[in-house]
Coordinates of C-alpha atoms in Angstrom, one line a residue:
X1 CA 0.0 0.0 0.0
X2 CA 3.2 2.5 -0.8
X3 CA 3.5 2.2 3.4
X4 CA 4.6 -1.0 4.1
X5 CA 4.5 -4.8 2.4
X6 CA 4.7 -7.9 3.9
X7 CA 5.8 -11.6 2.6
X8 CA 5.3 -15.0 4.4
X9 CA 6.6 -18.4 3.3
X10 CA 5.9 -22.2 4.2
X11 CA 8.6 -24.6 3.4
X12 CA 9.2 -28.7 3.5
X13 CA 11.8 -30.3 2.2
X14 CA 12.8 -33.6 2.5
X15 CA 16.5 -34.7 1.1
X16 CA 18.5 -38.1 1.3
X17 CA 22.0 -38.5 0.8
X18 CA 24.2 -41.9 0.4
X19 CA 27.6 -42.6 1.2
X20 CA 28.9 -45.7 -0.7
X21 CA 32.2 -47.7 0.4
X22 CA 33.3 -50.7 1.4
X23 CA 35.1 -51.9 4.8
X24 CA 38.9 -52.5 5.2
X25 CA 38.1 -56.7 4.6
X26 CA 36.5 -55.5 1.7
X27 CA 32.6 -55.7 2.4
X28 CA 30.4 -52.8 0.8
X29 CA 28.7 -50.7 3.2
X30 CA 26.1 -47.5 2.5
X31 CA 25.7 -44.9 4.9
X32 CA 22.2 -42.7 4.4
X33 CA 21.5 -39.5 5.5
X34 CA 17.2 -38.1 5.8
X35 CA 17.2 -34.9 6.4
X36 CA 13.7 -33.7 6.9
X37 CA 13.1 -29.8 7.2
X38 CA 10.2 -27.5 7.9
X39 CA 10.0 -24.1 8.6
X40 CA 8.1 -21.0 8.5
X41 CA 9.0 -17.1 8.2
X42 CA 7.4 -13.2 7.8
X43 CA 9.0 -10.0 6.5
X44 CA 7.6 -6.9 7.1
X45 CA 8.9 -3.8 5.1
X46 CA 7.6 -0.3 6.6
X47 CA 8.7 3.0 4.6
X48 CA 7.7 5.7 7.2
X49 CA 9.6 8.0 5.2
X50 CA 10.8 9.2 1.4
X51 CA 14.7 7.3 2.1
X52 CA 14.3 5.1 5.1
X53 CA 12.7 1.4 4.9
X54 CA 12.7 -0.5 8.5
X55 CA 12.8 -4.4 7.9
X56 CA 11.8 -6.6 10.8
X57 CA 10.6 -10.5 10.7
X58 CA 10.7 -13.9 12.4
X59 CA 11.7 -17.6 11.2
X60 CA 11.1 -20.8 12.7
X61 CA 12.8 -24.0 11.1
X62 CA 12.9 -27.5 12.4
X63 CA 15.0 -30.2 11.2
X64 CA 15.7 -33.7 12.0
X65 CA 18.6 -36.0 10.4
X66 CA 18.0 -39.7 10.1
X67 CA 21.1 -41.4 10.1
X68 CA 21.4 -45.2 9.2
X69 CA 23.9 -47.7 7.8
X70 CA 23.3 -50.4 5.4
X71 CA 23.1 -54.1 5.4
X72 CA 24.1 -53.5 9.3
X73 CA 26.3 -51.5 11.8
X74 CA 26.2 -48.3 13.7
X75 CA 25.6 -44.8 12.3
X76 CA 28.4 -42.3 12.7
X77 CA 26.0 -40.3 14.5
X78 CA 22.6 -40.3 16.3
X79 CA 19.7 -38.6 15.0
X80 CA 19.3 -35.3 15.6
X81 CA 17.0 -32.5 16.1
X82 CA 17.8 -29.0 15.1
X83 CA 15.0 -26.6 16.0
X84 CA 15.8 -22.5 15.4
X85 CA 13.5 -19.4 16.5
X86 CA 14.6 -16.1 14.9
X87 CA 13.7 -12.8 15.4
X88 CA 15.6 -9.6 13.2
X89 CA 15.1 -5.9 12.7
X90 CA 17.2 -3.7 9.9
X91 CA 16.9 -0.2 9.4
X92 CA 18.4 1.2 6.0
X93 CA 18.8 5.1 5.1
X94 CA 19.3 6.2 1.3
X95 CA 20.7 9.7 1.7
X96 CA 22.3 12.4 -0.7
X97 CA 20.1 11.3 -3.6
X98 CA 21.0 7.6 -3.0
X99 CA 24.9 8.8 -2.8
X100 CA 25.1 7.0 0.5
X101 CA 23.5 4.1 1.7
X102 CA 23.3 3.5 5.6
X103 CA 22.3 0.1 7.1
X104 CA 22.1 -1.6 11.0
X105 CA 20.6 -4.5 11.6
X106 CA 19.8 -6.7 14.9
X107 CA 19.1 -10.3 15.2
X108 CA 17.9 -12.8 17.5
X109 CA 17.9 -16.7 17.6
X110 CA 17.2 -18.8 19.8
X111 CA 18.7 -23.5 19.5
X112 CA 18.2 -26.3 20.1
X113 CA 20.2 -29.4 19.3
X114 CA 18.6 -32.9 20.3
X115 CA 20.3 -36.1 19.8
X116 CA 18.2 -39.4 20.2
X117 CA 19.0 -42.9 21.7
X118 CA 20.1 -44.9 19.3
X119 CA 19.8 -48.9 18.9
X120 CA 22.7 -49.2 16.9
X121 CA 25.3 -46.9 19.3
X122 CA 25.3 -49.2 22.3
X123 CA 25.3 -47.2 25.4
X124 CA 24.1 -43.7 24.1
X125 CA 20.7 -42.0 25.9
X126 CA 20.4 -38.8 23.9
X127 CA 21.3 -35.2 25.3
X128 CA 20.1 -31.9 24.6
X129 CA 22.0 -28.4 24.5
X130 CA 20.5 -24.9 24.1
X131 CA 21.7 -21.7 23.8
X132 CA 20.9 -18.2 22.5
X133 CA 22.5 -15.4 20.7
X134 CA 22.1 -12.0 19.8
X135 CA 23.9 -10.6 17.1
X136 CA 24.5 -6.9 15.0
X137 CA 26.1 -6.1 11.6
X138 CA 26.2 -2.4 10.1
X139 CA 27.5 -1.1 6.8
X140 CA 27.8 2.5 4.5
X141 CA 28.0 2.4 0.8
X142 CA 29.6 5.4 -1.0
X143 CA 28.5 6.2 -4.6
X144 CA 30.6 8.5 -5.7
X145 CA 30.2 8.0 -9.2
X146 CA 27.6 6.0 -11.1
X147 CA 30.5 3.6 -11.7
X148 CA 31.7 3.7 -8.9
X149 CA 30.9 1.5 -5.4
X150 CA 33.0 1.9 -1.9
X151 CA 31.4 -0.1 0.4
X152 CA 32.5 -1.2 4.3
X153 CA 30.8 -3.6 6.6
X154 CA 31.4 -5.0 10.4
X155 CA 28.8 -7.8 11.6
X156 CA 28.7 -10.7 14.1
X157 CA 27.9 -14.4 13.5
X158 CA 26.8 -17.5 15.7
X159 CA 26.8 -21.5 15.3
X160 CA 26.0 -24.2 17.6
X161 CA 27.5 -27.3 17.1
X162 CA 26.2 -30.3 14.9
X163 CA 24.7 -33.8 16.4
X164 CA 27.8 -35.5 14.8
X165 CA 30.7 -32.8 16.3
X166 CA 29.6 -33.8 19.6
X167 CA 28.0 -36.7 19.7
X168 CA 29.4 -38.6 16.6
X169 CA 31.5 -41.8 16.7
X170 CA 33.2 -43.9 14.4
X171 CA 35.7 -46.8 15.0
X172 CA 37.2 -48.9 12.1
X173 CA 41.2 -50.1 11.7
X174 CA 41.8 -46.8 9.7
X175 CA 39.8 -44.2 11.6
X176 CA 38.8 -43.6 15.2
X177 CA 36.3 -40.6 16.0
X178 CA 34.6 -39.5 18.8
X179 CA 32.6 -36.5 19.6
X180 CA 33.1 -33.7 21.9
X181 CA 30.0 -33.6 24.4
X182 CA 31.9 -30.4 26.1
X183 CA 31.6 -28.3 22.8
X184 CA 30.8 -24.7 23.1
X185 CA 29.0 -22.5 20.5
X186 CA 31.2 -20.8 18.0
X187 CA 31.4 -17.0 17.9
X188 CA 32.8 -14.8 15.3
X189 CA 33.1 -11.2 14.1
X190 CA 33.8 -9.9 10.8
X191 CA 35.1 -6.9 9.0
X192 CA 35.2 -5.7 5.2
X193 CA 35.6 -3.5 2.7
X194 CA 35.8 -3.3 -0.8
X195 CA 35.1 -1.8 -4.3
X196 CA 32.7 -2.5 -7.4
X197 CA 33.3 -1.2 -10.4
X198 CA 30.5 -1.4 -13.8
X199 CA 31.5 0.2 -16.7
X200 CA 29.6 -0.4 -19.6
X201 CA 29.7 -4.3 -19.6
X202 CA 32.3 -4.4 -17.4
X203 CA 31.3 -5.6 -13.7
X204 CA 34.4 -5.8 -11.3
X205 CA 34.7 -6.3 -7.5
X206 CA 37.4 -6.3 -5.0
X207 CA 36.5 -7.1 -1.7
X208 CA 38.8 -7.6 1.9
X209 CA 37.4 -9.0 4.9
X210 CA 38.9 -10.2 8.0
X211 CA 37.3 -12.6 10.4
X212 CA 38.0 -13.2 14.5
X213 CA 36.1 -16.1 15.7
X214 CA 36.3 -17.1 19.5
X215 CA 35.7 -20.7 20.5
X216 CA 35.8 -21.6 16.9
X217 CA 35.0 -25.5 16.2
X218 CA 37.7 -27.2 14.4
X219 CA 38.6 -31.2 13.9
X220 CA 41.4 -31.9 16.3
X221 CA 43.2 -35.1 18.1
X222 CA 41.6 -36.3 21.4
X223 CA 43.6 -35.5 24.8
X224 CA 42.1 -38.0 26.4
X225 CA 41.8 -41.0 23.8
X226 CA 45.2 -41.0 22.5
X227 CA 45.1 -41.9 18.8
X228 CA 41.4 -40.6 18.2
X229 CA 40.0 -37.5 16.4
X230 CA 37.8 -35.1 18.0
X231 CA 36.4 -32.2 17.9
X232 CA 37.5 -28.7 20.3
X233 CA 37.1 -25.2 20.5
X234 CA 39.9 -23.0 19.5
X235 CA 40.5 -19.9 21.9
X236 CA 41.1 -17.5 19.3
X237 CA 41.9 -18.0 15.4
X238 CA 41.2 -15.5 12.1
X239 CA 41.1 -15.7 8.5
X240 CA 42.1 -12.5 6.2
X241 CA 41.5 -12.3 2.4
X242 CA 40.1 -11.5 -0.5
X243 CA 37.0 -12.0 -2.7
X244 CA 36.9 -10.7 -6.4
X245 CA 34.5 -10.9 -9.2
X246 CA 35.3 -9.6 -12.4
X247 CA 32.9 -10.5 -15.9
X248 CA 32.9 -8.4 -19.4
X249 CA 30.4 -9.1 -22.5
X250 CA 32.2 -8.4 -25.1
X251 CA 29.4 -9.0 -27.8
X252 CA 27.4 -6.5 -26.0
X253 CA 30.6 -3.5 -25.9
X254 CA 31.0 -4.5 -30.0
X255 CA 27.7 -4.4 -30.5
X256 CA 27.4 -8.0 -31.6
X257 CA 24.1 -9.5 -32.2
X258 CA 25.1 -12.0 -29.4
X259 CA 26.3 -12.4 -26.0
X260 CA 29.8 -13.6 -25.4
X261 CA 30.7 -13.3 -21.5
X262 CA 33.9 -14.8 -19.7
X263 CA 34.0 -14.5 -16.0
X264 CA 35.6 -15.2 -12.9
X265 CA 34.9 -15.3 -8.9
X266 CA 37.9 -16.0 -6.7
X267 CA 38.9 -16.2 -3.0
X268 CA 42.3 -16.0 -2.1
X269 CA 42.9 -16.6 2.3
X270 CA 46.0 -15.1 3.2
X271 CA 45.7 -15.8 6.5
X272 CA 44.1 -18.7 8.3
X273 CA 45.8 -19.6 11.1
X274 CA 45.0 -20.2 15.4
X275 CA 46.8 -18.4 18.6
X276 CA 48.4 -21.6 19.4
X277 CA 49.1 -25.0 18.2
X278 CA 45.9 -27.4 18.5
X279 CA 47.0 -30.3 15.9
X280 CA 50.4 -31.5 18.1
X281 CA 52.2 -31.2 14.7
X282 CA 53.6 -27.9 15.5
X283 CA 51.3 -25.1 13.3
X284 CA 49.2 -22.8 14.0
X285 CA 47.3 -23.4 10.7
X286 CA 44.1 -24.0 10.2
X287 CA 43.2 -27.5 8.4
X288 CA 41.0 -27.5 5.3
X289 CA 40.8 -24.5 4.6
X290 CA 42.0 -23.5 0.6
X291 CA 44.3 -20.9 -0.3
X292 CA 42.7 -19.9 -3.6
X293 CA 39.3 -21.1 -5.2
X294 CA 38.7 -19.7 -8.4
X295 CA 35.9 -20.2 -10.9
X296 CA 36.0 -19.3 -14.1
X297 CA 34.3 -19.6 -17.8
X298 CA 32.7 -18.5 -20.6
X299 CA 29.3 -17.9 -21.6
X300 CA 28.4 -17.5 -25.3
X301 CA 24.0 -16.9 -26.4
X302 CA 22.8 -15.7 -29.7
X303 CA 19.7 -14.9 -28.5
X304 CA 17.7 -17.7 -30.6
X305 CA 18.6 -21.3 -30.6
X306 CA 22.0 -21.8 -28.8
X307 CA 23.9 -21.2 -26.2
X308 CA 26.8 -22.8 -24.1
X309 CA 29.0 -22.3 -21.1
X310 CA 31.8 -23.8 -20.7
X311 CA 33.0 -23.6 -16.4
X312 CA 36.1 -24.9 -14.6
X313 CA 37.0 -24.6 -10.8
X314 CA 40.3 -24.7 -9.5
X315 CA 41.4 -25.4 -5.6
X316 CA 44.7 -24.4 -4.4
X317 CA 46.7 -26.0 -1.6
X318 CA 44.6 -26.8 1.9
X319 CA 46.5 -27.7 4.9
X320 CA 45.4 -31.3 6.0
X321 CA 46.8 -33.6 9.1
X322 CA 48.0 -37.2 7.6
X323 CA 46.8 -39.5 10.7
X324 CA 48.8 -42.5 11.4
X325 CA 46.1 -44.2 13.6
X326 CA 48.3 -47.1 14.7
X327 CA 51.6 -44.5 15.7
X328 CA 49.1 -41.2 16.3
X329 CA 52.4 -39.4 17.1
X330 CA 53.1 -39.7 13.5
X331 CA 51.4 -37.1 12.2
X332 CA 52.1 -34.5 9.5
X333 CA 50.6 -31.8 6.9
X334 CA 49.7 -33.0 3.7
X335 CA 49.1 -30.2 0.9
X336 CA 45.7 -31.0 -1.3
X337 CA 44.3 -29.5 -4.6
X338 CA 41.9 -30.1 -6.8
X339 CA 40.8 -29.0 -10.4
X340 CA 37.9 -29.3 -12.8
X341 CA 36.2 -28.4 -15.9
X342 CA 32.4 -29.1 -17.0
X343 CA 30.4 -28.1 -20.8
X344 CA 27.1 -27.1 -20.7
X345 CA 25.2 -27.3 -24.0
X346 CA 21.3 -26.0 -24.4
X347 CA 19.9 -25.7 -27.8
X348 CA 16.3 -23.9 -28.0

């Protein structure tokens, strides 16, 4: 009604996942994964004012992962129930003639994480863990120029740990896991700023952001069950880098009567690392995190009948522990990568 607008949404979704392999004698094995979700949410938009637009809603979202293992066995995990309650209020200010754009936001949620007694993990009775968490994020966007974008941002950021990171387990000749039932909630806070640039058909976009987290979850080896993995909460750990996004149409700046588009999105971490040594192998470094992902490709369209994209994806090097389970002294960093190329053809 020009004063406010409102949109509300009812979701299900129901998703299964297999894990095929076979056992160290050599028998197959499948491990399945339901994961059933429902949820609910409002938005409210009110504009009490030429410039100003106050956002405020709720969100509700339950869901429960099924975890079994096929022709027998135990799960690596329980099943649990993740139930979420939300509540968030934004107000944003276009001043100057939309030169600068000012934006706070609040935001509320409320967990719950429920594991289940399980037949197949002998021993377990379920446990349940709550918490809450309230959490702010800002930002200002400069237009100096219609091709221009400055943009900075600072927010805060919440997760509870999963049914598996603390409740989990998994024994075999090659692999021993246990969960944490001590884990904390991970905390972090963010900072960024950046540039975007769209020039003609040129879109480019530079962006830096440092993140702090506190008590942030990471795999680790078990100080009290020598030889297994676990998972702990780090005192204090960041991750610096840099996002970019850069695409140009080049049948559209020669005026070709089709589209020809190459593009690429990238993240480059410079910086990943802990305050102190929680893998016994003598770096701070985080695991499994990758130093570069980059995707790139190229997009041609004539508008009619055809088009095509051709995509790759390339992974730089990621920090991982090489476990010796049987001497779990022995343990050093292996380096990983990973590259890969797909075609997409559509013809109308």
């Amino acid at each position: 009604n020009g004063f406010s607008d409102w949109m509300g949404r009812l979701y299900y979704i129901d998703e299964t996942y297999d894990w095929h392999s076979k056992s160290w004698s050599g028998s197959p094995y499948t491990n399945i994964t339901d994961t059933e979700t429902r949820g609910t949410e409002i938005q409210v938009n009110i504009h009490p004012f030429k410039g100003n637009t106050v956002t405020t809603g709720g969100q509700w979202e339950w869901i429960k992962l099924r975890y079994k293992k096929k022709p027998h066995g135990s799960p690596f995990s329980p099943n649990v129930l993740h139930q979420i309650y939300s509540w968030y209020l934004q107000d944003k200010w276009s001043l100057l003639n939309d030169k600068v754009i000012v934006t706070a936001g609040l935001r509320y949620d409320f967990f719950r994480v429920k594991t289940f007694p399980s037949r197949e993990m002998t021993g377990y009775v379920g446990k349940t863990i709550e918490d809450d968490s309230w959490v702010g994020r800002g930002g200002i966007v400069y237009k100096p120029f219609k091709w221009l974008r400055l943009k900075v941002a600072a927010g805060k950021a919440f997760r509870m740990p999963t049914g598996y990171e603390y409740a989990g387990y998994h024994y075999s000749f090659f692999y021993k896991f246990k969960g944490n039932p001590n884990l904390r909630a991970e905390h972090s806070e963010t900072y960024e700023g950046g540039f975007e640039i769209t020039w003609r058909t040129v879109d480019f976009s530079l962006t830096y952001f440092h993140t702090n987290y506190r008590k942030q979850i990471v795999s680790c080896p078990s100080k009290t069950d020598i030889g297994w993995k676990t998972y702990c909460n780090l005192g204090h750990s960041q991750i610096k880098g840099l996002e970019g996004h850069l695409e140009f149409d080049i049948g559209d700046f020669f005026n070709l009567p089709y589209m020809i588009k190459p593009f690429v999105d990238f993240t480059r971490i410079m910086t990943a690392r802990a305050d102190k040594d929680y893998t016994n192998v003598g770096s701070e470094a985080l695991q499994y995190i990758d130093s570069w992902d980059i995707s790139y490709g190229i997009t041609f369209d004539d508008g009619e009948i055809f088009s095509a994209s051709l995509f790759g994806q390339y992974i730089g090097k990621q920090k991982v522990i090489d476990w010796n389970y049987n001497s779990p002294t022995s343990v050093s960093y292996t380096h990983l990568r990973a590259h890969e190329t797909s075609l997409h053809l559509v013809c109308r």
